[in-house]
Coordinates of C-alpha atoms and ligand atoms in Angstrom, one line a residue:
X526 CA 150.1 -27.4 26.2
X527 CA 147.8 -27.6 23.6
X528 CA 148.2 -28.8 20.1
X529 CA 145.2 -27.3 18.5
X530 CA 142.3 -29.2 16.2
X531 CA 144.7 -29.7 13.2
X532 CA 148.3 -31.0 13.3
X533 CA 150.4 -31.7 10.6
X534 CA 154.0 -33.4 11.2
X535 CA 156.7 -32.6 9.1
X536 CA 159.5 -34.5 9.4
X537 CA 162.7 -33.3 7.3
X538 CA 165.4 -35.8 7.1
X539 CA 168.3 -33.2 6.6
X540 CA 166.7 -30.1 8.5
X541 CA 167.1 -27.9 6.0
X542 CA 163.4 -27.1 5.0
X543 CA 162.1 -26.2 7.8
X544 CA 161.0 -22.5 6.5
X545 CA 160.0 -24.3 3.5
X546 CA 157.4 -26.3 5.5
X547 CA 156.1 -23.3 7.3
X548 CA 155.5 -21.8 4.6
X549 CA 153.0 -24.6 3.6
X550 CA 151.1 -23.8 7.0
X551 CA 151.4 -19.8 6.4
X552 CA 149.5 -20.4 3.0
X553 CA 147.0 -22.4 4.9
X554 CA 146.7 -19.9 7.8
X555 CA 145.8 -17.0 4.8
X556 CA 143.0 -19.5 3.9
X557 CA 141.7 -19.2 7.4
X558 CA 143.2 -22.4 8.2
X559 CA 145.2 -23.1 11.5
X560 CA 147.5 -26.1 11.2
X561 CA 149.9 -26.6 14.1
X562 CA 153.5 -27.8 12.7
X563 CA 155.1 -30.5 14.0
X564 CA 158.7 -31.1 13.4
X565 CA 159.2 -35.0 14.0
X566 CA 162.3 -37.4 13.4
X567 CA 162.4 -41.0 15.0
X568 CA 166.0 -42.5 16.5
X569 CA 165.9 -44.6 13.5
X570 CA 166.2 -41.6 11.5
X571 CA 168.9 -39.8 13.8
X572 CA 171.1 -43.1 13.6
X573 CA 171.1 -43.2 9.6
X574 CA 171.7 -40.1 9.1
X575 CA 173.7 -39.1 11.6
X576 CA 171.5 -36.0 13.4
X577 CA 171.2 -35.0 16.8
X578 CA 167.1 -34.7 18.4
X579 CA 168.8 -31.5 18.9
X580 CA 169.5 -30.3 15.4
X581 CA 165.3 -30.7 14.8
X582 CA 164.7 -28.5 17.7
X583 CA 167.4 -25.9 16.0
X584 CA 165.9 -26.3 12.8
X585 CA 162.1 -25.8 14.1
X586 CA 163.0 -22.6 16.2
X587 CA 165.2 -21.0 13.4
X588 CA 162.2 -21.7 10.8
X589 CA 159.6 -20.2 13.3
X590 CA 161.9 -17.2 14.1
X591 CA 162.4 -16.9 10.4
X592 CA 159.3 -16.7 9.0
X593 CA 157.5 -15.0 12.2
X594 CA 155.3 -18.0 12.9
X595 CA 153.9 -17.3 16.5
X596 CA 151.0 -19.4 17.0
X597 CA 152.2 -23.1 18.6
X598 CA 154.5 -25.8 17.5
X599 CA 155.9 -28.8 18.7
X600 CA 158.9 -30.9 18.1
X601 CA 158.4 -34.7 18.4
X602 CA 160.4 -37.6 19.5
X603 CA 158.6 -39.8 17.0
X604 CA 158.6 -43.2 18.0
X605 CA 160.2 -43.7 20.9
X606 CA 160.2 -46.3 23.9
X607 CA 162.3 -46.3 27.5
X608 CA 165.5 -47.4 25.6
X609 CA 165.9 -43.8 23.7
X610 CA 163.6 -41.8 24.8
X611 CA 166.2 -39.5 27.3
X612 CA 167.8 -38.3 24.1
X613 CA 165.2 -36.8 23.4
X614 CA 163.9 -35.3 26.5
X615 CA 165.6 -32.1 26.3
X616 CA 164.7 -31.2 22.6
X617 CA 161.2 -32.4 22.2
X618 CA 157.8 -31.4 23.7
X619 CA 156.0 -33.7 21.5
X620 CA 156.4 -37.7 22.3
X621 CA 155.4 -40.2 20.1
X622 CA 155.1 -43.2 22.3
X623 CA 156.0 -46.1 20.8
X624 CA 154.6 -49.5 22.2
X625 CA 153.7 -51.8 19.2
X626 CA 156.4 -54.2 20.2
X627 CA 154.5 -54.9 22.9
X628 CA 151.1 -55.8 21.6
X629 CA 150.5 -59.3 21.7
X630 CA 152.5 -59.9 25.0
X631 CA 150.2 -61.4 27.1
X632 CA 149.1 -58.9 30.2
X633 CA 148.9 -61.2 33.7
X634 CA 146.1 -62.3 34.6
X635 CA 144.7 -60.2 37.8
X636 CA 145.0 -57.1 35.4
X637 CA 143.1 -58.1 32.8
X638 CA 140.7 -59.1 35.5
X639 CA 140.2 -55.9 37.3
X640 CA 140.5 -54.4 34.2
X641 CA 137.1 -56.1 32.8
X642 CA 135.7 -55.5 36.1
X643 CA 136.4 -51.8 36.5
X644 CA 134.3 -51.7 32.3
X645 CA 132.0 -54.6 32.7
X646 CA 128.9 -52.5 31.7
X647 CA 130.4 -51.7 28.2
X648 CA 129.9 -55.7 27.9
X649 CA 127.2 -56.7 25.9
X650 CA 125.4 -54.6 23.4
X651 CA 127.3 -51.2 22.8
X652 CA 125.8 -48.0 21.1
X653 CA 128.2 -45.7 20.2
X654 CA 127.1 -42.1 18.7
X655 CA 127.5 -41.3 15.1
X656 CA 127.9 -45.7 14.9
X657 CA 124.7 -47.3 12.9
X658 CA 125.0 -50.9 14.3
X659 CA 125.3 -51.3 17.8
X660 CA 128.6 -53.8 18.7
X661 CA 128.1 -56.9 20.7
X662 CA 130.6 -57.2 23.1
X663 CA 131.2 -61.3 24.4
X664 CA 133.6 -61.2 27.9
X665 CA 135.5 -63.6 26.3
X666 CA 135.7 -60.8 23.5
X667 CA 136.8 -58.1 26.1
X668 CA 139.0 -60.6 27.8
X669 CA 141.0 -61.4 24.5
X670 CA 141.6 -57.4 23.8
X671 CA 142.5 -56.5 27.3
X672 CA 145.0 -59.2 27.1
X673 CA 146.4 -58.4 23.9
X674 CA 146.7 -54.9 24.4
X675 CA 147.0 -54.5 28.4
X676 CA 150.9 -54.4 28.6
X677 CA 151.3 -52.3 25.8
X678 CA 149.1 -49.3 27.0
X679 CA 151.2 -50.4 31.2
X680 CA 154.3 -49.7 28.9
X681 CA 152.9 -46.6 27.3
X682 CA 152.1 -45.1 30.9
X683 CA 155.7 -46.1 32.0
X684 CA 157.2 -43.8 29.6
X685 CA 154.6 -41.2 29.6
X686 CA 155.4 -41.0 33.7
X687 CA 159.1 -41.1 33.0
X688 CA 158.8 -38.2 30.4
X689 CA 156.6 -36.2 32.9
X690 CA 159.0 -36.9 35.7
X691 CA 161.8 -35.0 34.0
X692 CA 159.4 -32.2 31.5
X693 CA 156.5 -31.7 34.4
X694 CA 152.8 -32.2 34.7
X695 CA 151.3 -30.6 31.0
X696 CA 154.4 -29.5 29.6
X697 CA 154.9 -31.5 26.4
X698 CA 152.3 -33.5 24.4
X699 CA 151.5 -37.0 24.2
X700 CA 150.9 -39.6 21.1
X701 CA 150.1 -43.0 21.9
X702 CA 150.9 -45.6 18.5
X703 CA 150.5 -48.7 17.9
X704 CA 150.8 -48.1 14.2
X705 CA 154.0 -50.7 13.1
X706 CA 152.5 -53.8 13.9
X707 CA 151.2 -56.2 11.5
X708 CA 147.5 -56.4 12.2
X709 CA 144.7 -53.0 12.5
X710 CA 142.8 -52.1 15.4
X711 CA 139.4 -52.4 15.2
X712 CA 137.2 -49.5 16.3
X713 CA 136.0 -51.9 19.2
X714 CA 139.9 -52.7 20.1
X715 CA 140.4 -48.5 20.2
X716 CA 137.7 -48.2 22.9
X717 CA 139.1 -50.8 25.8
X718 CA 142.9 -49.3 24.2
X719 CA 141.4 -46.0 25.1
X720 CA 140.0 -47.0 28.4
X721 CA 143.4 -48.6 29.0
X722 CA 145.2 -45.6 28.4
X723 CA 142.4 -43.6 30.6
X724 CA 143.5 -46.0 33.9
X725 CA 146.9 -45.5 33.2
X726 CA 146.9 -41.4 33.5
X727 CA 148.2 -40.7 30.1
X728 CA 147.3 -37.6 28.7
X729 CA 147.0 -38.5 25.1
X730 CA 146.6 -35.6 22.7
X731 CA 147.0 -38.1 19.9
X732 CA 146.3 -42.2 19.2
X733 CA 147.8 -43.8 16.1
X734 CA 146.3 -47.0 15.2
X735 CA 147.2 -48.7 12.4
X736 CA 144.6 -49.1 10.0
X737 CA 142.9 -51.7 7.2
X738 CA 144.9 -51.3 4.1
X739 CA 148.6 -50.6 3.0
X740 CA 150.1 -47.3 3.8
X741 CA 153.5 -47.8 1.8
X742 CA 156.2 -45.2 2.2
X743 CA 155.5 -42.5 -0.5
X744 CA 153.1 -43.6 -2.8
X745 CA 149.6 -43.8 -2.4
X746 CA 147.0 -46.1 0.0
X747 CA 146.8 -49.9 -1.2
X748 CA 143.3 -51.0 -0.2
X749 CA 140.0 -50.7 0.0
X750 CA 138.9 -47.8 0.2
X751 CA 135.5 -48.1 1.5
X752 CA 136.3 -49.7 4.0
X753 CA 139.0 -47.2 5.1
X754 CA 136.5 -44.7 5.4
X755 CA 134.3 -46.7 7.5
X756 CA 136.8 -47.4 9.7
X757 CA 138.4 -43.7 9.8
X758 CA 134.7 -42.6 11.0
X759 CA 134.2 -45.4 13.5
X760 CA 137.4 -44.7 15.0
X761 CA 136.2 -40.6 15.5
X762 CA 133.2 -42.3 16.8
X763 CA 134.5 -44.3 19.3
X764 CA 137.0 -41.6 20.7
X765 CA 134.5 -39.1 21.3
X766 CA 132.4 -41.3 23.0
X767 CA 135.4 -42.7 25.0
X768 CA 136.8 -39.1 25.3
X769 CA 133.2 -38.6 27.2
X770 CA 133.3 -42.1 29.3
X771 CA 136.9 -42.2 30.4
X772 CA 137.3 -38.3 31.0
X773 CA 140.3 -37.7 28.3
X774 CA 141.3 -34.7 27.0
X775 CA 138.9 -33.4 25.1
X776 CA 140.8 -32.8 21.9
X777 CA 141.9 -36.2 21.7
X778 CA 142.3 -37.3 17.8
X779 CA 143.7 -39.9 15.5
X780 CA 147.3 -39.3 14.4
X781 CA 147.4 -40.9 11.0
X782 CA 151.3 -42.1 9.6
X783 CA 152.6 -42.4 6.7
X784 CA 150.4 -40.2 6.1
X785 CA 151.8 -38.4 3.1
X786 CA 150.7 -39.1 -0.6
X787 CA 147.6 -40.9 0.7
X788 CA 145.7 -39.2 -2.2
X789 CA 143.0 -41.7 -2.6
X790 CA 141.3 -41.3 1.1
X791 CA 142.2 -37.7 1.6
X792 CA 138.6 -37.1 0.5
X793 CA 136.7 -39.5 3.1
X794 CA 139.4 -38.5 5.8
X795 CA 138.0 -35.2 4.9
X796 CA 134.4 -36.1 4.9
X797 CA 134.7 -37.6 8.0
X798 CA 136.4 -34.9 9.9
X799 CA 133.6 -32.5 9.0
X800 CA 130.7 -34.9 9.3
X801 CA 132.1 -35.2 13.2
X802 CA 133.7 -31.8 13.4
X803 CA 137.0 -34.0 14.4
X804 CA 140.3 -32.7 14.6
X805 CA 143.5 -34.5 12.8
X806 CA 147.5 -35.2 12.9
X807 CA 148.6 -36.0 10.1
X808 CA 152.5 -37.2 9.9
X809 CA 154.3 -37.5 6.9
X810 CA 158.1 -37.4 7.3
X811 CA 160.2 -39.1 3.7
X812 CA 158.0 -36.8 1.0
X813 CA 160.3 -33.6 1.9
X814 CA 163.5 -35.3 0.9
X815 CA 162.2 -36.9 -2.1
X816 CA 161.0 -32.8 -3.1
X817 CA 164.8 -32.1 -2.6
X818 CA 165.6 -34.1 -4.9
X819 CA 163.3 -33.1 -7.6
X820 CA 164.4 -29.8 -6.8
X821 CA 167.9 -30.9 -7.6
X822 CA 167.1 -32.2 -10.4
X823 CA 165.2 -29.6 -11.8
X824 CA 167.7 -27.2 -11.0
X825 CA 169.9 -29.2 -13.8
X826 CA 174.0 -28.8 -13.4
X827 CA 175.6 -30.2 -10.7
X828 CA 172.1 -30.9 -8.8
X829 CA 170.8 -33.0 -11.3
X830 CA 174.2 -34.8 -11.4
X831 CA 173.1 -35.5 -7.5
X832 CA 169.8 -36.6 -7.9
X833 CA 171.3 -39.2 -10.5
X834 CA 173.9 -40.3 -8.4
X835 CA 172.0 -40.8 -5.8
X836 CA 169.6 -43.3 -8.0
X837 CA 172.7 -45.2 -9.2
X838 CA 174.1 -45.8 -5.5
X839 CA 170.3 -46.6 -4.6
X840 CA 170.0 -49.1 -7.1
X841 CA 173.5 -50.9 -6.6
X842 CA 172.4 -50.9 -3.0
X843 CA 168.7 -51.8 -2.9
X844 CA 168.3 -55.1 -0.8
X845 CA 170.5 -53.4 2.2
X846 CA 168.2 -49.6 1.6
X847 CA 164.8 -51.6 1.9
X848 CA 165.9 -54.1 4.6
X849 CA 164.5 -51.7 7.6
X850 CA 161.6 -50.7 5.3
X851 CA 160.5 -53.7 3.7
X852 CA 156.8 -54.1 5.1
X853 CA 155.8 -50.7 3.9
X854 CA 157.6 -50.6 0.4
X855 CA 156.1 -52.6 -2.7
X856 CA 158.9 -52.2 -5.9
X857 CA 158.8 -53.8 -8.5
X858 CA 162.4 -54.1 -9.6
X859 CA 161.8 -55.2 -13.2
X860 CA 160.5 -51.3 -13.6
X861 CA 163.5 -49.5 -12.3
X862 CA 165.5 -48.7 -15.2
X863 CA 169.2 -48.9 -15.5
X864 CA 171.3 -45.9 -14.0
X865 CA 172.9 -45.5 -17.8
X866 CA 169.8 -44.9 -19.5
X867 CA 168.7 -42.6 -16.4
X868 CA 171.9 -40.8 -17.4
X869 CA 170.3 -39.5 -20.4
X870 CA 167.4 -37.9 -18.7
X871 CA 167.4 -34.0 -18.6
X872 CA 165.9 -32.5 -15.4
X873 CA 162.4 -32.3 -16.2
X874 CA 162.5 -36.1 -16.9
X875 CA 163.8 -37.0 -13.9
X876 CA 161.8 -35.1 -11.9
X877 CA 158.1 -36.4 -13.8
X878 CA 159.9 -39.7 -12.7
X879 CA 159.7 -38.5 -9.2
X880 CA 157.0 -36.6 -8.6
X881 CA 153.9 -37.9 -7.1
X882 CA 151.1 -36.7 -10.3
X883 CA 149.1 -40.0 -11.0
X884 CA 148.3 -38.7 -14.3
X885 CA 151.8 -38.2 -15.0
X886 CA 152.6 -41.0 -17.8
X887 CA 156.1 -40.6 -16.8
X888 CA 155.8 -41.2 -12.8
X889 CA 156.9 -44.5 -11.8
X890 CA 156.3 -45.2 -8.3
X891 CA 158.9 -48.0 -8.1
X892 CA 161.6 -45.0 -8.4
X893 CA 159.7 -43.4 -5.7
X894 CA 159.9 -45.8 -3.0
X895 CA 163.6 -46.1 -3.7
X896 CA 164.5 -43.6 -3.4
X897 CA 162.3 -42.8 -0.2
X898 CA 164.3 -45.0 1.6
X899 CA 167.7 -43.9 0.0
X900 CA 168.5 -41.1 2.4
X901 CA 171.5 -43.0 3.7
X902 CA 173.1 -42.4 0.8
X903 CA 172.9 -38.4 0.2
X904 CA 174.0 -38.6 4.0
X905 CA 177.1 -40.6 2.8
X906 CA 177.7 -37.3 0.1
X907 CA 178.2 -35.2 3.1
X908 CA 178.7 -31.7 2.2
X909 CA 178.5 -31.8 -1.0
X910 CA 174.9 -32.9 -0.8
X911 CA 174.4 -30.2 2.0
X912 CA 176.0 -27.7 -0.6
X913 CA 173.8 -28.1 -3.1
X914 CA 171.0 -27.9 -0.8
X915 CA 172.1 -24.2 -0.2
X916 CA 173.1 -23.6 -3.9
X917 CA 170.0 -24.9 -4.8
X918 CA 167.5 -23.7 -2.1
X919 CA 164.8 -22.3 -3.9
X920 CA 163.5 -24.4 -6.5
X921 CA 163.9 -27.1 -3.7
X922 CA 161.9 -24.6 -1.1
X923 CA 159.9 -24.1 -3.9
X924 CA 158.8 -27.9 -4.6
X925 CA 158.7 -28.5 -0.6
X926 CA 155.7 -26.3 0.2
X927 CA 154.1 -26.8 -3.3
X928 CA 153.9 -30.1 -2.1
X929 CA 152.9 -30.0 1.3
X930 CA 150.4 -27.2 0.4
X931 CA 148.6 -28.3 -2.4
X932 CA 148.6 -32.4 -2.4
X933 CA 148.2 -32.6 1.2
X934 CA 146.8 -29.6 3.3
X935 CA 144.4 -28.3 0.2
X936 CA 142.5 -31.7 -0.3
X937 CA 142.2 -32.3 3.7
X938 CA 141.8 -29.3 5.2
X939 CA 141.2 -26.4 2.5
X940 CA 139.1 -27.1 -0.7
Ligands
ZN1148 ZN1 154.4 -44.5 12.7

C-alpha cells in the first residue's frame, strides 16, 4: 500500500462530512494536485463521543462511493498502542502508532549497547545533505538518545508486528509519533529514532515528531517561527539521508499534528517541501466540527439556537471540557463573554466569533478553543444535534471544504 507524496488527515468527530472533505481534495485534484485523504479518529475520540472505528470506515467508503473518488485512501487508527489497538484492526488500514508514553523509560543496557555499536560510525562529525553545519556527535551523546528513545521505537515494533500479524505483510500503513510528549525532537534525536525504527522492521510511511513551538488545538502556531522552519527542513534532511542509510521506504515523511489552522508556518512548511521536493501528512482532526457549527449558526433558526447552546453548556462546563486537553489549549477566560450577551448575537456574529480570519476584529480565539474541545457536549444533544446536521447540510458542507480547501490545502500545497 502506498500513501502517495501528499496526505492530508481529516478527522470528523461526528462522521458526517466526509463528502464534504473530499470535496476539498477533488478541488485540489482539478488544480493538478493529488492529496491522499485520510479519515482519522483516536480511542479518545471514539470514547467521548460514543463512535465505533467502524462508523469512520462507513463514513470514508460512503464519501468515496459518493463523490466517485477512486484514487487511494486510508482510514487511521490515530493514536493507538497494544491496549486498543484490536478495535481497530478490522476498520483501519492506516495506524498511527502511538509510543510517547514511553519515551524517557530507560532502554536496558545491552540494547543501547549493541545499538551504538551496530551505528558507531555516525559518531563524531556528521554531514547530512541539504544540512549547512555538520553535527558533532559525543557517545555519551548517542548513548543518552538511544536510551531515551530505545524502548519506545521496541514498543512501536511490538505493535507494528502485532498489526501485521492479523492485516499481513504491506497491507495497511504505518505512522510512528511521538508527538504528545512534553519536549521536541531534535533533528539529530530523528536520525538514531529513525535508525531505531530501521532495526526494528517497521515500515514507516509516516514519523510525527513533535516540534519547537506550541501547536494549540485550533488556533494558530505559538512560537518562533524561524526556528520552526529550520527545524521542519532539518528534519526532511535528516530522513532522506536516513531513508538512504537505513534502507526505509523511500517515501518516508513527517506527519505533522495539530496540524490545522497553523497559518503562520504554512509558508516555510511550504518552502521547505519544494526546496527538498518532500512529501507531507498533514493531520487536522477538531477544525471540521468547529465549521459545523459556524454552519449552524449561519444557517440562523433552530441551528443557531444549537451553536448557542452549545457555547452556554461549554462555558458552565469548561474546567471538566479542557481537563484531557489542557497542554495544547491557551484561553483566556476573562475574554469569553457571558452566554446572555452571546444570546443576542445573530448568525453572522456568531460565526466571525468562530471563524479562524485573523483579520477578523470580531474572531476571538478563546471561543475557539472552547469550543474545540466541547464536542462532548453536542454528543450529549444526540439527535437533535444529528438532525440539524442533515437539516442544515449545506451551508455546513459548504463551510467544511471552504475551509479545508482554501486555509489549508491552497497555502501548502496549491498557490
Ligand atoms: Zn498527535
Amino acid at each position: 500500500m502506498i500513501l502517495g507524496k501528499y496526505s492530508f488527515g481529516v478527522g470528523d468527530r461526528f462522521c458526517h462530512q466526509g463528502k464534504a472533505q473530499l470535496a476539498a481534495l477533488i478541488k485540489a485534484k482539478e488544480q493538478g494536485i493529488d492529496i491522499t485523504p485520510v479519515w482519522n479518529k483516536s480511542h479518545r475520540e471514539h470514547t467521548i463521543i460514543g463512535t465505533k472505528p467502524a462508523d469512520t470506515r462507513r463514513e470514508a467508503d460512503d464519501a468515496v462511493s459518493a463523490c466517485g473518488w477512486i484514487e487511494p485512501y486510508f482510514v487511521d487508527a490515530d493514536h493507538i498502542g497494544l491496549k486498543n489497538v484490536d478495535d481497530f484492526i478490522e476498520s483501519s488500514d492506516f495506524f498511527t502508532l502511538d509510543v510517547a508514553d514511553f519515551i524517557g523509560e530507560p532502554a536496558n543496557e545491552s540494547d543501547v549497547n549493541s545499538f551504538i555499536e551496530k551505528h558507531k560510525k555516525y559518531i563524531g562529525s556528521l554531514a547530512i545533505p541539504g544540512i549547512d553545519k555538520d553535527f558533532n556527535i559525543s557517545k555519551g551523546q548517542a548513548k543518552a538518545i538511544a536510551k531515551k528513545y530505545l524502548l519506545a521505537v521496541k514498543q512501536a515494533g511490538k505493535i507494528y508486528r502485532h498489526i501485521e500479524s492479523t492485516k499481513g505483510v504491506g497491507n495497511f500503513i504505518t505512522e510512528v509519533s511521538m508527538d504528545e510528549t512534553n519536549q521536541p525532537q531534535t533533528p539529530v534525536e530523528m536520525f538514531f529514532i529513525l535508525a531505531a525504527i530501521a532495526d526494528e522492521g517497521i515500515a514507516a510511511a509516516t514519523i510525527a515528531p513533535k516540534f519547537t513551538g506550541r501547536f494549540n488545538k485550533g488556533v494558530d502556531y505559538v512560537g518562533d517561527v524561524n526556528g520552526f522552519a529550520r527545524e521542519f527542513e532539518q528534519d526532511i534532511a535528516v530522513i532522506k539521508f536516513a531513508v538512504r542509510e537505513f534502507g526505509l521506504d523511500e517515501d518516508l515523511k513527517l506527519s505533522v499534528h495539530s496540524g490545522s489552522d497553523k497559518f503562520s508556518i504554512y509558508g516555510p512548511m511550504k518552502e521547505a517541501l519544494k526546496k527538498f521536493n518532500a512529501g507531507l501528512h498533514l493531520k487536522t482532526a477538531g477544525t471540521t466540527w468547529l465549521e459545523e457549527l459556524i454552519g449552524l449558526a449561519m444557517a440562523g433558526g433552530e441551528g443557531l439556537d444549537i451553536a448557542k447552546e452549545a457555547y452556554a453548556k461549554a462555558l458552565a462546563r469548561i474546567d471538566e471540557l479542557c481537563g484531557p486537553y489542557s497542554t495544547v489549549i491557551d484561553i483566556d477566560k476573562k475574554k469569553l463573554p457571558e452566554p446572555k450577551k452571546i444570546a443576542g448575537w445573530d448568525g453572522e456574529q456568531f460565526a466571525s466569533a468562530l471563524r479562524h480570519n485573523q483579520s477578523c476584529n470580531d474572531y476571538n480565539p478563546n471561543i475557539r478553543q472552547l469550543l474545540h474541545v466541547a464536542y462532548k457536549v453536542a454528543a450529549e444533544m444526540g439527535t437533535r444535534y444529528l438532525d440539524a446536521m442533515q437539516k442544515y447540510e449545506d451551508i455546513v458542507a459548504q463551510n467544511v471544504t471552504e475551509n479545508i480547501y482554501e486555509r489549508h490545502i491552497k497555502p501548502i500545497f496549491v498557490a
